[in-house]
PDB file of C-alpha atoms in Angstrom:
ATOM      1  CA  MET D 167      59.876 124.218 123.942  1.00 45.00           C
ATOM      2  CA  VAL D 168      60.847 127.771 123.002  1.00 47.00           C
ATOM      3  CA  THR D 169      59.415 131.087 124.081  1.00 48.00           C
ATOM      4  CA  ASN D 170      57.507 133.297 121.684  1.00 52.00           C
ATOM      5  CA  ASP D 171      60.345 135.814 121.408  1.00 68.00           C
ATOM      6  CA  LYS D 172      62.852 133.231 120.180  1.00 86.00           C
ATOM      7  CA  THR D 173      63.874 133.223 116.533  1.00 93.00           C
ATOM      8  CA  PRO D 174      65.519 130.397 114.560  1.00 95.00           C
ATOM      9  CA  CYS D 175      68.734 132.408 114.474  1.00 95.00           C
ATOM     10  CA  ALA D 176      68.640 132.911 118.249  1.00 95.00           C
ATOM     11  CA  VAL D 177      68.159 129.161 118.717  1.00 96.00           C
ATOM     12  CA  LEU D 178      71.097 128.476 116.387  1.00 96.00           C
ATOM     13  CA  PHE D 179      73.388 130.700 118.446  1.00 96.00           C
ATOM     14  CA  GLU D 180      72.015 129.455 121.769  1.00 96.00           C
ATOM     15  CA  THR D 181      72.334 125.760 120.880  1.00 96.00           C
ATOM     16  CA  LEU D 182      75.889 125.995 119.587  1.00 96.00           C
ATOM     17  CA  LYS D 183      76.922 128.035 122.619  1.00 95.00           C
ATOM     18  CA  LYS D 184      75.321 125.695 125.148  1.00 94.00           C
ATOM     19  CA  HIS D 185      76.167 122.355 123.558  1.00 94.00           C
ATOM     20  CA  GLY D 186      79.194 123.228 121.431  1.00 93.00           C
ATOM     21  CA  GLY D 187      80.985 125.876 123.457  1.00 93.00           C
ATOM     22  CA  ILE D 188      81.010 128.376 120.571  1.00 94.00           C
ATOM     23  CA  SER D 189      80.445 131.947 121.746  1.00 92.00           C
ATOM     24  CA  ASN D 190      78.090 134.300 119.930  1.00 92.00           C
ATOM     25  CA  LYS D 191      81.039 136.372 118.708  1.00 93.00           C
ATOM     26  CA  GLU D 192      82.892 133.330 117.442  1.00 93.00           C
ATOM     27  CA  LEU D 193      79.824 131.925 115.708  1.00 95.00           C
ATOM     28  CA  ALA D 194      79.112 135.290 114.109  1.00 95.00           C
ATOM     29  CA  SER D 195      82.633 135.270 112.662  1.00 94.00           C
ATOM     30  CA  LEU D 196      81.927 131.860 111.117  1.00 94.00           C
ATOM     31  CA  VAL D 197      78.550 132.592 109.516  1.00 95.00           C
ATOM     32  CA  LEU D 198      78.572 136.275 108.571  1.00 95.00           C
ATOM     33  CA  SER D 199      79.532 137.497 105.123  1.00 92.00           C
ATOM     34  CA  GLY D 200      82.655 139.419 104.227  1.00 90.00           C
ATOM     35  CA  ARG D 201      80.884 141.250 101.399  1.00 90.00           C
ATOM     36  CA  PRO D 202      80.430 144.996 102.070  1.00 90.00           C
ATOM     37  CA  LEU D 203      76.923 146.349 102.647  1.00 86.00           C
ATOM     38  CA  SER D 204      75.652 149.724 101.446  1.00 86.00           C
ATOM     39  CA  ASP D 205      77.630 151.547 104.143  1.00 87.00           C
ATOM     40  CA  GLY D 206      80.880 149.991 102.948  1.00 89.00           C
ATOM     41  CA  ARG D 207      81.261 147.661 105.934  1.00 91.00           C
ATOM     42  CA  SER D 208      80.766 143.918 105.833  1.00 92.00           C
ATOM     43  CA  PRO D 209      78.665 142.038 108.400  1.00 93.00           C
ATOM     44  CA  VAL D 210      81.670 140.014 109.570  1.00 93.00           C
ATOM     45  CA  SER D 211      83.579 143.231 110.307  1.00 93.00           C
ATOM     46  CA  ARG D 212      80.959 143.989 112.977  1.00 93.00           C
ATOM     47  CA  VAL D 213      81.392 140.836 115.063  1.00 93.00           C
ATOM     48  CA  GLY D 214      83.016 142.889 117.817  1.00 91.00           C
ATOM     49  CA  ASP D 215      79.877 145.037 118.130  1.00 92.00           C
ATOM     50  CA  ARG D 216      77.742 142.955 120.499  1.00 91.00           C
ATOM     51  CA  THR D 217      74.765 145.291 120.192  1.00 92.00           C
ATOM     52  CA  TRP D 218      74.729 145.103 116.395  1.00 91.00           C
ATOM     53  CA  VAL D 219      75.123 141.303 116.354  1.00 91.00           C
ATOM     54  CA  SER D 220      72.335 140.896 118.910  1.00 90.00           C
ATOM     55  CA  ARG D 221      69.927 143.359 117.320  1.00 90.00           C
ATOM     56  CA  PHE D 222      70.441 142.721 113.619  1.00 89.00           C
ATOM     57  CA  ILE D 223      71.429 139.035 113.616  1.00 91.00           C
ATOM     58  CA  VAL D 224      70.706 136.928 116.701  1.00 90.00           C
ATOM     59  CA  HIS D 225      67.440 138.567 117.771  1.00 89.00           C
ATOM     60  CA  ALA D 226      66.376 140.147 114.489  1.00 88.00           C
ATOM     61  CA  PRO D 227      62.610 139.798 113.922  1.00 84.00           C
ATOM     62  CA  ILE D 228      61.459 137.054 111.586  1.00 77.00           C
ATOM     63  CA  GLY D 229      61.459 138.333 108.023  1.00 74.00           C
ATOM     64  CA  SER D 230      63.958 141.123 108.646  1.00 80.00           C
ATOM     65  CA  LEU D 231      67.090 138.958 108.593  1.00 81.00           C
ATOM     66  CA  GLN D 232      68.523 139.197 105.098  1.00 83.00           C
ATOM     67  CA  GLU D 233      70.437 136.398 103.415  1.00 85.00           C
ATOM     68  CA  ARG D 234      73.103 138.851 102.232  1.00 88.00           C
ATOM     69  CA  TYR D 235      74.285 139.125 105.839  1.00 91.00           C
ATOM     70  CA  PHE D 236      75.549 135.541 105.689  1.00 94.00           C
ATOM     71  CA  CYS D 237      78.190 133.692 103.739  1.00 92.00           C
ATOM     72  CA  ASP D 238      77.395 130.407 102.000  1.00 92.00           C
ATOM     73  CA  PHE D 239      75.611 128.145 104.491  1.00 94.00           C
ATOM     74  CA  GLY D 240      77.675 125.144 103.413  1.00 92.00           C
ATOM     75  CA  VAL D 241      80.894 127.026 104.077  1.00 92.00           C
ATOM     76  CA  SER D 242      79.588 128.167 107.472  1.00 94.00           C
ATOM     77  CA  ALA D 243      78.570 124.635 108.421  1.00 95.00           C
ATOM     78  CA  LEU D 244      81.976 123.174 107.575  1.00 93.00           C
ATOM     79  CA  ARG D 245      83.676 125.885 109.611  1.00 93.00           C
ATOM     80  CA  ILE D 246      81.397 125.164 112.566  1.00 95.00           C
ATOM     81  CA  VAL D 247      81.971 121.406 112.388  1.00 94.00           C
ATOM     82  CA  ALA D 248      85.729 121.988 112.330  1.00 92.00           C
ATOM     83  CA  ARG D 249      85.490 124.181 115.436  1.00 92.00           C
ATOM     84  CA  LEU D 250      83.277 121.705 117.292  1.00 94.00           C
ATOM     85  CA  LYS D 251      85.745 118.905 116.633  1.00 91.00           C
ATOM     86  CA  SER D 252      88.681 120.926 117.926  1.00 86.00           C
ATOM     87  CA  ARG D 253      87.311 122.588 121.057  1.00 79.00           C
ATOM     88  CA  GLU D 254      89.983 122.322 123.726  1.00 75.00           C
ATOM     89  CA  GLY D 255      88.842 120.011 126.487  1.00 76.00           C
ATOM     90  CA  ARG D 256      85.420 119.356 124.940  1.00 82.00           C
ATOM     91  CA  ALA D 257      85.962 118.348 121.331  1.00 88.00           C
ATOM     92  CA  LEU D 258      83.009 116.627 119.672  1.00 93.00           C
ATOM     93  CA  SER D 259      83.169 113.594 117.419  1.00 93.00           C
ATOM     94  CA  SER D 260      81.256 113.417 114.142  1.00 92.00           C
ATOM     95  CA  GLU D 261      78.600 111.342 115.911  1.00 93.00           C
ATOM     96  CA  ASP D 262      78.339 114.011 118.613  1.00 95.00           C
ATOM     97  CA  VAL D 263      77.927 116.724 115.988  1.00 95.00           C
ATOM     98  CA  PHE D 264      75.173 114.776 114.261  1.00 95.00           C
ATOM     99  CA  ASP D 265      73.401 114.162 117.580  1.00 95.00           C
ATOM    100  CA  LEU D 266      73.628 117.866 118.394  1.00 96.00           C
ATOM    101  CA  VAL D 267      71.494 118.562 115.320  1.00 96.00           C
ATOM    102  CA  ALA D 268      69.310 115.455 115.104  1.00 94.00           C
ATOM    103  CA  GLY D 269      69.033 114.650 118.807  1.00 93.00           C
ATOM    104  CA  GLU D 270      67.537 116.426 121.779  1.00 94.00           C
ATOM    105  CA  PRO D 271      69.811 119.524 121.629  1.00 94.00           C
ATOM    106  CA  GLY D 272      68.592 120.288 118.115  1.00 94.00           C
ATOM    107  CA  ARG D 273      64.916 119.756 118.927  1.00 95.00           C
ATOM    108  CA  SER D 274      64.560 123.424 119.854  1.00 95.00           C
ATOM    109  CA  MET D 275      65.194 124.366 116.213  1.00 96.00           C
ATOM    110  CA  GLN D 276      62.200 122.325 115.126  1.00 94.00           C
ATOM    111  CA  ASP D 277      60.105 123.880 117.900  1.00 94.00           C
ATOM    112  CA  VAL D 278      60.967 127.440 116.929  1.00 94.00           C
ATOM    113  CA  LEU D 279      60.328 126.736 113.247  1.00 93.00           C
ATOM    114  CA  VAL D 280      56.859 125.444 114.155  1.00 92.00           C
ATOM    115  CA  ALA D 281      56.306 128.601 116.224  1.00 91.00           C
ATOM    116  CA  CYS D 282      57.214 130.564 113.085  1.00 89.00           C
ATOM    117  CA  HIS D 283      54.466 128.726 111.179  1.00 89.00           C
ATOM    118  CA  GLN D 284      56.885 126.536 109.241  1.00 90.00           C
ATOM    119  CA  ASP D 285      56.024 122.938 108.336  1.00 86.00           C
ATOM    120  CA  VAL D 286      58.918 120.930 109.776  1.00 90.00           C
ATOM    121  CA  THR D 287      57.849 117.576 108.326  1.00 88.00           C
ATOM    122  CA  VAL D 288      60.390 117.752 105.511  1.00 87.00           C
ATOM    123  CA  TYR D 289      63.053 118.953 107.985  1.00 92.00           C
ATOM    124  CA  ARG D 290      62.469 115.847 110.101  1.00 89.00           C
ATOM    125  CA  ASN D 291      62.406 113.657 107.014  1.00 86.00           C
ATOM    126  CA  MET D 292      65.824 114.959 106.003  1.00 89.00           C
ATOM    127  CA  LEU D 293      67.262 114.074 109.414  1.00 90.00           C
ATOM    128  CA  ASP D 294      65.627 110.649 109.205  1.00 85.00           C
ATOM    129  CA  ARG D 295      67.260 110.043 105.828  1.00 84.00           C
ATOM    130  CA  LEU D 296      70.637 110.962 107.273  1.00 87.00           C
ATOM    131  CA  SER D 297      70.054 108.781 110.331  1.00 79.00           C
ATOM    132  CA  GLU D 298      69.532 105.720 108.152  1.00 63.00           C
ATOM    133  CA  LYS D 299      72.218 103.715 106.364  1.00 58.00           C
ATOM    134  CA  SER D 300      72.098 105.990 103.353  1.00 64.00           C
ATOM    135  CA  GLY D 301      75.649 105.450 102.128  1.00 75.00           C
ATOM    136  CA  TYR D 302      77.164 108.516 103.779  1.00 84.00           C
ATOM    137  CA  THR D 303      80.080 108.287 106.162  1.00 88.00           C
ATOM    138  CA  VAL D 304      79.570 109.585 109.689  1.00 89.00           C
ATOM    139  CA  ASP D 305      81.656 112.658 108.823  1.00 90.00           C
ATOM    140  CA  GLU D 306      79.480 113.411 105.810  1.00 90.00           C
ATOM    141  CA  ARG D 307      76.274 112.915 107.795  1.00 92.00           C
ATOM    142  CA  SER D 308      77.422 115.357 110.455  1.00 94.00           C
ATOM    143  CA  GLU D 309      78.358 117.981 107.858  1.00 93.00           C
ATOM    144  CA  ILE D 310      75.119 117.663 105.885  1.00 94.00           C
ATOM    145  CA  ALA D 311      73.066 117.831 109.092  1.00 95.00           C
ATOM    146  CA  MET D 312      74.926 120.974 110.150  1.00 96.00           C
ATOM    147  CA  VAL D 313      74.180 122.606 106.786  1.00 96.00           C
ATOM    148  CA  LEU D 314      70.494 121.916 107.434  1.00 96.00           C
ATOM    149  CA  PHE D 315      70.718 123.324 110.963  1.00 97.00           C
ATOM    150  CA  VAL D 316      72.643 126.457 109.968  1.00 97.00           C
ATOM    151  CA  SER D 317      70.553 127.268 106.898  1.00 95.00           C
ATOM    152  CA  ALA D 318      67.316 126.796 108.856  1.00 95.00           C
ATOM    153  CA  GLY D 319      68.588 129.010 111.653  1.00 95.00           C
ATOM    154  CA  CYS D 320      69.867 131.768 109.402  1.00 94.00           C
ATOM    155  CA  SER D 321      66.962 131.805 106.958  1.00 92.00           C
ATOM    156  CA  GLY D 322      64.067 130.796 109.213  1.00 91.00           C
ATOM    157  CA  ASN D 323      62.691 128.999 106.171  1.00 91.00           C
ATOM    158  CA  VAL D 324      62.451 125.205 106.007  1.00 91.00           C
ATOM    159  CA  ARG D 325      62.109 125.085 102.228  1.00 89.00           C
ATOM    160  CA  LYS D 326      65.217 127.227 101.805  1.00 91.00           C
ATOM    161  CA  ALA D 327      67.102 125.043 104.292  1.00 92.00           C
ATOM    162  CA  ILE D 328      66.211 121.862 102.416  1.00 91.00           C
ATOM    163  CA  GLU D 329      67.273 123.368  99.084  1.00 89.00           C
ATOM    164  CA  CYS D 330      70.609 124.478 100.532  1.00 91.00           C
ATOM    165  CA  THR D 331      71.189 121.066 102.110  1.00 91.00           C
ATOM    166  CA  LEU D 332      70.423 119.152  98.922  1.00 88.00           C
ATOM    167  CA  ASP D 333      72.631 121.475  96.870  1.00 89.00           C
ATOM    168  CA  PHE D 334      75.487 121.088  99.344  1.00 90.00           C
ATOM    169  CA  SER D 335      75.205 117.302  99.388  1.00 88.00           C
ATOM    170  CA  GLN D 336      75.203 117.158  95.596  1.00 84.00           C
ATOM    171  CA  SER D 337      78.080 119.619  95.247  1.00 85.00           C
ATOM    172  CA  ALA D 338      80.294 118.203  97.994  1.00 84.00           C
ATOM    173  CA  TYR D 339      79.576 114.477  97.743  1.00 82.00           C
ATOM    174  CA  GLY D 340      78.075 113.990  94.301  1.00 79.00           C
ATOM    175  CA  ARG D 341      74.721 112.698  95.533  1.00 77.00           C
ATOM    176  CA  ARG D 342      71.644 113.615  97.531  1.00 76.00           C
ATOM    177  CA  PRO D 343      70.085 111.800 100.499  1.00 73.00           C
ATOM    178  CA  VAL D 344      67.831 109.042  99.198  1.00 59.00           C
ATOM    179  CA  THR D 345      65.644 106.366 100.683  1.00 51.00           C
ATOM    180  CA  SER D 346      67.762 103.452 101.857  1.00 48.00           C
ATOM    181  CA  PRO D 347      67.009 100.224  99.986  1.00 48.00           C
ATOM    182  CA  MET D 348      65.941  97.194 101.997  1.00 45.00           C
ATOM    183  CA  ALA D 349      69.083  95.187 102.585  1.00 44.00           C
ATOM    184  CA  SER D 350      69.234  91.413 102.441  1.00 45.00           C
ATOM    185  CA  SER D 351      71.290  89.468 104.932  1.00 43.00           C
ATOM    186  CA  ASP D 352      74.030  89.132 102.300  1.00 48.00           C
ATOM    187  CA  SER D 353      74.197  92.855 101.600  1.00 43.00           C
ATOM    188  CA  ALA D 354      74.204  93.783 105.274  1.00 41.00           C
ATOM    189  CA  ALA D 355      77.837  92.822 105.546  1.00 40.00           C
ATOM    190  CA  ASP D 356      78.715  94.916 102.505  1.00 48.00           C
ATOM    191  CA  SER D 357      77.038  98.018 103.965  1.00 42.00           C
ATOM    192  CA  SER D 358      79.543  98.021 106.800  1.00 47.00           C
ATOM    193  CA  GLN D 359      82.380  98.646 104.370  1.00 53.00           C
ATOM    194  CA  VAL D 360      82.972 102.393 104.445  1.00 51.00           C
ATOM    195  CA  PRO D 361      84.633 103.890 101.341  1.00 58.00           C
ATOM    196  CA  ALA D 362      88.017 105.526 101.821  1.00 65.00           C
ATOM    197  CA  LEU D 363      87.809 109.268 102.398  1.00 74.00           C
ATOM    198  CA  SER D 364      89.538 111.733 100.088  1.00 85.00           C
ATOM    199  CA  LEU D 365      90.544 115.337 100.548  1.00 90.00           C
ATOM    200  CA  GLY D 366      88.860 117.884  98.305  1.00 92.00           C
ATOM    201  CA  LEU D 367      88.961 121.610  97.584  1.00 94.00           C
ATOM    202  CA  LEU D 368      85.807 123.706  97.142  1.00 92.00           C
ATOM    203  CA  ARG D 369      86.227 127.061  95.399  1.00 93.00           C
ATOM    204  CA  VAL D 370      84.540 129.861  97.350  1.00 91.00           C
ATOM    205  CA  VAL D 371      83.761 133.195  95.671  1.00 90.00           C
ATOM    206  CA  ASP D 372      82.194 136.055  97.650  1.00 84.00           C
ATOM    207  CA  GLY D 373      81.203 133.615 100.371  1.00 82.00           C
ATOM    208  CA  TYR D 374      79.497 131.163  98.000  1.00 83.00           C
ATOM    209  CA  VAL D 375      80.626 127.735  96.813  1.00 86.00           C
ATOM    210  CA  VAL D 376      81.312 127.693  93.068  1.00 86.00           C
ATOM    211  CA  GLY D 377      81.256 124.435  91.133  1.00 85.00           C
ATOM    212  CA  ALA D 378      81.989 120.886  92.231  1.00 86.00           C
ATOM    213  CA  PRO D 379      84.823 119.837  94.553  1.00 90.00           C
ATOM    214  CA  TYR D 380      88.293 119.193  93.210  1.00 92.00           C
ATOM    215  CA  TRP D 381      89.102 115.805  94.725  1.00 92.00           C
ATOM    216  CA  LEU D 382      92.814 115.312  95.321  1.00 90.00           C
ATOM    217  CA  ASP D 383      94.232 112.045  94.019  1.00 83.00           C
ATOM    218  CA  SER D 384      97.139 111.038  96.234  1.00 77.00           C
ATOM    219  CA  SER D 385      98.225 108.385  93.742  1.00 81.00           C
ATOM    220  CA  VAL D 386      99.411 110.996  91.214  1.00 77.00           C
ATOM    221  CA  GLY D 387     101.819 112.721  93.585  1.00 82.00           C
ATOM    222  CA  ALA D 388     101.591 116.456  94.195  1.00 91.00           C
ATOM    223  CA  VAL D 389      98.636 118.361  92.739  1.00 93.00           C
ATOM    224  CA  GLU D 390      99.637 121.745  91.338  1.00 94.00           C
ATOM    225  CA  ILE D 391      97.400 124.806  91.533  1.00 95.00           C
ATOM    226  CA  GLY D 392      97.927 127.814  89.281  1.00 93.00           C
ATOM    227  CA  ALA D 393      96.566 129.885  86.426  1.00 91.00           C
ATOM    228  CA  LEU D 394      98.539 127.847  83.881  1.00 89.00           C
ATOM    229  CA  ALA D 395      98.664 124.514  85.705  1.00 88.00           C
ATOM    230  CA  SER D 396      98.058 122.071  82.867  1.00 82.00           C
ATOM    231  CA  GLU D 397      99.062 118.665  84.173  1.00 83.00           C
ATOM    232  CA  GLU D 398      96.340 116.066  84.615  1.00 81.00           C
ATOM    233  CA  HIS D 399      94.602 116.480  88.010  1.00 86.00           C
ATOM    234  CA  SER D 400      95.983 120.023  88.408  1.00 91.00           C
ATOM    235  CA  ILE D 401      93.676 122.922  89.346  1.00 93.00           C
ATOM    236  CA  SER D 402      93.555 126.067  87.221  1.00 91.00           C
ATOM    237  CA  SER D 403      90.231 127.587  88.348  1.00 90.00           C
ATOM    238  CA  VAL D 404      91.825 130.613  90.017  1.00 92.00           C
ATOM    239  CA  GLY D 405      91.768 134.400  89.957  1.00 90.00           C
ATOM    240  CA  SER D 406      93.911 136.656  87.771  1.00 90.00           C
ATOM    241  CA  ASP D 407      96.366 137.475  90.581  1.00 92.00           C
ATOM    242  CA  VAL D 408      97.304 133.797  91.062  1.00 94.00           C
ATOM    243  CA  SER D 409     100.632 132.792  89.522  1.00 93.00           C
ATOM    244  CA  ALA D 410     101.024 130.358  86.645  1.00 90.00           C
ATOM    245  CA  LEU D 411     102.225 127.679  89.081  1.00 93.00           C
ATOM    246  CA  HIS D 412     101.237 129.013  92.476  1.00 96.00           C
ATOM    247  CA  MET D 413     101.336 126.146  94.990  1.00 96.00           C
ATOM    248  CA  ARG D 414     101.192 122.395  95.337  1.00 95.00           C
ATOM    249  CA  ILE D 415      99.419 120.048  97.719  1.00 96.00           C
ATOM    250  CA  TRP D 416     100.228 116.402  98.409  1.00 93.00           C
ATOM    251  CA  ARG D 417      99.842 113.522 100.863  1.00 91.00           C
ATOM    252  CA  ASP D 418     102.819 111.939 102.586  1.00 89.00           C
ATOM    253  CA  GLU D 419     103.378 108.252 103.274  1.00 85.00           C
ATOM    254  CA  GLU D 420     101.637 108.503 106.648  1.00 83.00           C
ATOM    255  CA  GLY D 421      98.463 109.904 105.099  1.00 85.00           C
ATOM    256  CA  PHE D 422      98.887 113.558 106.086  1.00 89.00           C
ATOM    257  CA  TRP D 423      98.296 116.352 103.571  1.00 94.00           C
ATOM    258  CA  PHE D 424     100.605 119.333 103.090  1.00 95.00           C
ATOM    259  CA  ALA D 425     100.729 122.529 101.036  1.00 96.00           C
ATOM    260  CA  GLU D 426     103.783 124.441  99.835  1.00 95.00           C
ATOM    261  CA  GLY D 427     104.320 127.489  97.651  1.00 95.00           C
ATOM    262  CA  LEU D 428     105.969 127.337  94.238  1.00 94.00           C
ATOM    263  CA  GLY D 429     107.520 130.794  94.218  1.00 93.00           C
ATOM    264  CA  SER D 430     104.289 132.676  93.527  1.00 94.00           C
ATOM    265  CA  SER D 431     104.152 136.446  93.156  1.00 94.00           C
ATOM    266  CA  ASN D 432     101.346 137.117  95.632  1.00 95.00           C
ATOM    267  CA  GLY D 433     101.683 134.334  98.182  1.00 95.00           C
ATOM    268  CA  THR D 434      99.377 131.894  99.971  1.00 96.00           C
ATOM    269  CA  VAL D 435      97.819 131.823 103.444  1.00 96.00           C
ATOM    270  CA  LEU D 436      96.144 128.897 105.216  1.00 96.00           C
ATOM    271  CA  VAL D 437      93.380 129.696 107.710  1.00 93.00           C
ATOM    272  CA  ASN D 438      93.143 126.940 110.308  1.00 89.00           C
ATOM    273  CA  GLY D 439      89.543 125.730 110.432  1.00 86.00           C
ATOM    274  CA  ALA D 440      89.818 124.761 114.083  1.00 77.00           C
ATOM    275  CA  SER D 441      91.411 127.879 115.549  1.00 81.00           C
ATOM    276  CA  GLY D 442      90.895 130.544 112.885  1.00 84.00           C
ATOM    277  CA  GLU D 443      94.645 131.223 112.984  1.00 89.00           C
ATOM    278  CA  SER D 444      96.300 132.302 109.742  1.00 93.00           C
ATOM    279  CA  VAL D 445      99.471 130.479 108.714  1.00 94.00           C
ATOM    280  CA  VAL D 446     101.651 131.816 105.908  1.00 95.00           C
ATOM    281  CA  VAL D 447     102.341 129.079 103.393  1.00 96.00           C
ATOM    282  CA  GLU D 448     104.324 131.490 101.246  1.00 95.00           C
ATOM    283  CA  PRO D 449     104.496 135.295 101.589  1.00 95.00           C
ATOM    284  CA  PRO D 450     104.237 137.617  98.574  1.00 94.00           C
ATOM    285  CA  HIS D 451     107.465 137.918  96.604  1.00 92.00           C
ATOM    286  CA  ALA D 452     108.127 141.440  97.914  1.00 91.00           C
ATOM    287  CA  GLU D 453     108.029 140.155 101.520  1.00 93.00           C
ATOM    288  CA  ARG D 454     109.984 136.948 101.015  1.00 90.00           C
ATOM    289  CA  GLU D 455     113.437 138.061 102.165  1.00 90.00           C
ATOM    290  CA  GLY D 456     114.641 135.645 104.833  1.00 88.00           C
ATOM    291  CA  PHE D 457     111.629 133.373 104.424  1.00 90.00           C
ATOM    292  CA  VAL D 458     112.377 129.649 104.478  1.00 88.00           C
ATOM    293  CA  SER D 459     109.776 127.592 102.655  1.00 87.00           C
ATOM    294  CA  LYS D 460     108.469 124.507 104.424  1.00 91.00           C
ATOM    295  CA  PRO D 461     105.338 122.372 104.033  1.00 94.00           C
ATOM    296  CA  VAL D 462     102.239 123.416 105.987  1.00 95.00           C
ATOM    297  CA  ALA D 463      99.786 120.772 107.185  1.00 94.00           C
ATOM    298  CA  VAL D 464      96.328 120.888 105.579  1.00 95.00           C
ATOM    299  CA  ARG D 465      93.216 119.474 107.262  1.00 91.00           C
ATOM    300  CA  PRO D 466      89.472 119.360 106.519  1.00 89.00           C
ATOM    301  CA  GLY D 467      87.834 122.638 107.497  1.00 88.00           C
ATOM    302  CA  ASP D 468      90.904 124.733 106.642  1.00 91.00           C
ATOM    303  CA  GLU D 469      90.838 127.468 104.019  1.00 94.00           C
ATOM    304  CA  LEU D 470      93.574 128.112 101.465  1.00 96.00           C
ATOM    305  CA  ILE D 471      93.766 131.702 100.222  1.00 96.00           C
ATOM    306  CA  LEU D 472      95.866 132.176  97.103  1.00 96.00           C
ATOM    307  CA  ALA D 473      96.857 135.819  96.513  1.00 94.00           C
ATOM    308  CA  LYS D 474      93.794 137.945  97.321  1.00 91.00           C
ATOM    309  CA  SER D 475      91.244 136.615  94.871  1.00 90.00           C
ATOM    310  CA  THR D 476      91.108 132.852  95.292  1.00 94.00           C
ATOM    311  CA  LYS D 477      89.838 130.858  98.260  1.00 95.00           C
ATOM    312  CA  PHE D 478      89.484 127.099  98.571  1.00 95.00           C
ATOM    313  CA  LEU D 479      87.697 125.367 101.436  1.00 93.00           C
ATOM    314  CA  VAL D 480      89.251 122.022 102.353  1.00 93.00           C
ATOM    315  CA  ILE D 481      86.713 119.203 102.731  1.00 90.00           C
ATOM    316  CA  GLU D 482      86.804 115.452 103.245  1.00 84.00           C
ATOM    317  CA  GLY D 483      84.453 112.980 101.604  1.00 81.00           C
ATOM    318  CA  VAL D 484      83.951 110.218  99.069  1.00 76.00           C
ATOM    319  CA  PRO D 485      84.229 111.287  95.404  1.00 78.00           C
ATOM    320  CA  GLU D 486      81.414 110.290  93.088  1.00 70.00           C
ATOM    321  CA  PRO D 487      82.413 107.200  91.058  1.00 63.00           C
TER     322      PRO D 487
END
């Protein structure tokens, strides 16, 4: 049960702090937008102001919390999942993350939504669909469930949360949660065969996911990214300050992915999804004196920032056939 003064956003922060070890400040840095408001400052630039975060985000009255304060809920959810899986001494598995949302820890979100006069039937139905053998991997189920949890907490609106969750599932994994067909004894064995996971890149513009994922095909060697990258499987959906051939990304023989610069003008930075630490893949040309290029490991939940205009969120999933 929740008290009358609780809001969905407060429950979101409280649950992830209590059961995931993510502080309010850290969570605010993961969900708030970097887009400037009317005063010229972005919400994420205020994460160090505990009073502002508490008053205008965590404990803001229902109806006063504006969506423009937040970045894309799918992006936020993937960042949160990455942090939960990498917490030192208390890392959560994908199953743990899913249980945090769908199990007893996440029940308080349903309670507070009911207290806010929201019909949570469809919210519960979504979790039920994800709990069944719906064709998603455990990693995908945990990520989709977290999108539902985050969007419900930030918006306080079940319908909005469902729309965001369905859009994320379609965009990231090429399908939406559906009713599981009744399996015969022969098909039961087949359902245990989990498809191989692939690494993908989601373009993020102004905090929002744009377009479908670019799934990386390890069989073709390195995938080049750049404004004039024209080889098959290359990625050219980039901003104007990205070089013609800016960087490449590939998987080694042991299955690990790496990124390396290709002599770009404006450089590339990787933001570690687990720690938030920035790692220079390649500095801008003007700052490259003495720099020795070497591959940088890339993992799901990381962000690749090419020059200043182009950001890709690294995801893991099963490409649509």
